[in-house]
Short mmCIF file of C-alpha atoms in Angstrom, two decimals:
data_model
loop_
_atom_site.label_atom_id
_atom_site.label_comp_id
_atom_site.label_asym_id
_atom_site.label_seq_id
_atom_site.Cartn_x
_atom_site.Cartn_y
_atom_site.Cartn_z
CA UNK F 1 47.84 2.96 0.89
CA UNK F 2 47.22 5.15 3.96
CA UNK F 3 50.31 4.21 5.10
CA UNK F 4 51.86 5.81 2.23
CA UNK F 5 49.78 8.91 2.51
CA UNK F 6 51.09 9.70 5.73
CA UNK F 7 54.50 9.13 5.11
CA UNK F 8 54.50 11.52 2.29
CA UNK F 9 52.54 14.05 4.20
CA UNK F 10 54.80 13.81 7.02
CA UNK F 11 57.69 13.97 4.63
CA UNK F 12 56.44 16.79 3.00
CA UNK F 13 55.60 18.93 6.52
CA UNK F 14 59.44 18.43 7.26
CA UNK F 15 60.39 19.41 3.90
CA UNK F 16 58.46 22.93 4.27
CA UNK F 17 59.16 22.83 7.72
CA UNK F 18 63.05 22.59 7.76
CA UNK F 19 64.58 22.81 3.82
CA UNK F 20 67.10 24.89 3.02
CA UNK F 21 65.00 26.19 -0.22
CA UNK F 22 61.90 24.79 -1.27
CA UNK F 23 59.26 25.97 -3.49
CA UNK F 24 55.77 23.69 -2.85
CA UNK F 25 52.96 23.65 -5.68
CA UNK F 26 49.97 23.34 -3.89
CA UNK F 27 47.68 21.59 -6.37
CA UNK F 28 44.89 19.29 -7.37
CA UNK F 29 44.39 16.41 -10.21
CA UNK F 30 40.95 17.82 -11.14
CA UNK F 31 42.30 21.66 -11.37
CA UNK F 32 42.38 22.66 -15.38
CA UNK F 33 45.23 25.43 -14.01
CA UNK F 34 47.35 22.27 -12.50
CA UNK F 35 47.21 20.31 -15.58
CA UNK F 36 47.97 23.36 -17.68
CA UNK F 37 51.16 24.26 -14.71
CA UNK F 38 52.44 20.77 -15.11
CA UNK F 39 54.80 21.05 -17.96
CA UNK F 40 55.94 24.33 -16.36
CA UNK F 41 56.71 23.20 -12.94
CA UNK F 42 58.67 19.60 -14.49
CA UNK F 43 60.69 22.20 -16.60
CA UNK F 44 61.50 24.65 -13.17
CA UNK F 45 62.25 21.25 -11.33
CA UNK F 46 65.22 20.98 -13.98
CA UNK F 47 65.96 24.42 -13.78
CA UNK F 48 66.50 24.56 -10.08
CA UNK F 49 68.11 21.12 -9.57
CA UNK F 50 70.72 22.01 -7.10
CA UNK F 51 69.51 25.14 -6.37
CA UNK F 52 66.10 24.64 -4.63
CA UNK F 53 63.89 21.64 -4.08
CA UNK F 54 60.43 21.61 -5.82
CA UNK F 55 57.74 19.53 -3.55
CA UNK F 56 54.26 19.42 -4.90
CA UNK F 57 51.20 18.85 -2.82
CA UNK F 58 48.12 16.83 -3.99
CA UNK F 59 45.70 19.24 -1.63
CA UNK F 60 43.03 15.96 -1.97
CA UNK F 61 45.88 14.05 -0.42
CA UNK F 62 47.50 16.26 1.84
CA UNK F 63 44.80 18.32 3.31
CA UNK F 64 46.54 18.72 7.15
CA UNK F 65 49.52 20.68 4.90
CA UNK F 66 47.15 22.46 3.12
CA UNK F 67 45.06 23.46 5.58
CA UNK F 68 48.05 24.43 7.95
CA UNK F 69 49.30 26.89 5.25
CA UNK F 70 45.97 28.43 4.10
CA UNK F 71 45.85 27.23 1.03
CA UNK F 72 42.11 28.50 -0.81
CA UNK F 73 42.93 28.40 -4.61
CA UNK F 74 44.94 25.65 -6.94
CA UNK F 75 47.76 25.94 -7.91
CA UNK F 76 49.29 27.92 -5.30
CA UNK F 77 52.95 27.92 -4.98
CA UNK F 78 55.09 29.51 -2.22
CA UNK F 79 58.81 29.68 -1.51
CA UNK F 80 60.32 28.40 1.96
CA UNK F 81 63.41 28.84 3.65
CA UNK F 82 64.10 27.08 6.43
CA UNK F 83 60.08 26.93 7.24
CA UNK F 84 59.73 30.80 6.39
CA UNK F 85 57.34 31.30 3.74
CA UNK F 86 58.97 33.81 1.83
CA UNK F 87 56.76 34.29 -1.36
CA UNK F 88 53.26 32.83 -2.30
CA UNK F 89 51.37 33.24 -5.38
CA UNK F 90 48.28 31.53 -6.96
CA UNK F 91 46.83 30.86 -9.73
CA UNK F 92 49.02 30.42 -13.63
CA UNK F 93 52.47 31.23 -13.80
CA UNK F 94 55.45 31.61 -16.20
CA UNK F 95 58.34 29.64 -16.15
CA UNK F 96 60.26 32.84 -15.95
CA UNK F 97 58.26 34.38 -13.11
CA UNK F 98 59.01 31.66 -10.84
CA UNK F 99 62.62 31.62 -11.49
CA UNK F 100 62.46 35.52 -10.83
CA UNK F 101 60.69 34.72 -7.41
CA UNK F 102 63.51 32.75 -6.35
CA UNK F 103 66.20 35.00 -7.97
CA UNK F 104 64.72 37.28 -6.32
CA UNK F 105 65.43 36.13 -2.40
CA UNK F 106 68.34 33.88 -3.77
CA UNK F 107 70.71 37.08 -4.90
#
């Protein structure tokens, strides 16, 4: 089981570290504002397929990640390019506001 938890982590750190896009959903299992942003972030998963790469971060799991990028609230998401954060927000989001986060870089 630990095995696994650092092979995801470390997969995760190169994700952030080196994808082209990526937007990461820093989150928790026990957050009410996760569990409400799940159906949202599955549906912007389909919506960006080929586009960007959604990772999501259990902060419980992956607390070296989410300690290296500051993260104090749940959910926070951010966009990366190529390890460049390039737009972080917490907290409840629209389906349409994060598409207009990455439209926004992506244009």
């Amino acid at each position: 089981m630990k095995e696994k938890k650092i092979a995801r982590e470390e997969r995760n750190q190169e994700k952030l570290a080196n994808g082209d896009w990526v937007m990461a959903e820093f989150y928790a299992t026990w957050c009410p504002h996760c569990q409400r942003m799940k159906p949202v972030v599955e549906e912007f998963k389909k919506l960006m397929v080929g586009t960007l790469e959604v990772v999501e971060v259990d902060i419980d799991q992956e607390p070296a990640l989410t300690d290296f990028y500051t993260v104090e609230s749940t959910p926070t998401f951010i966009l990366f390019r190529k390890g460049q954060q390039l737009w972080r927000q917490s907290g409840e989001l629209s389906l349409e506001r994060l598409e207009k986060a990455v439209k926004g870089f992506k244009s």
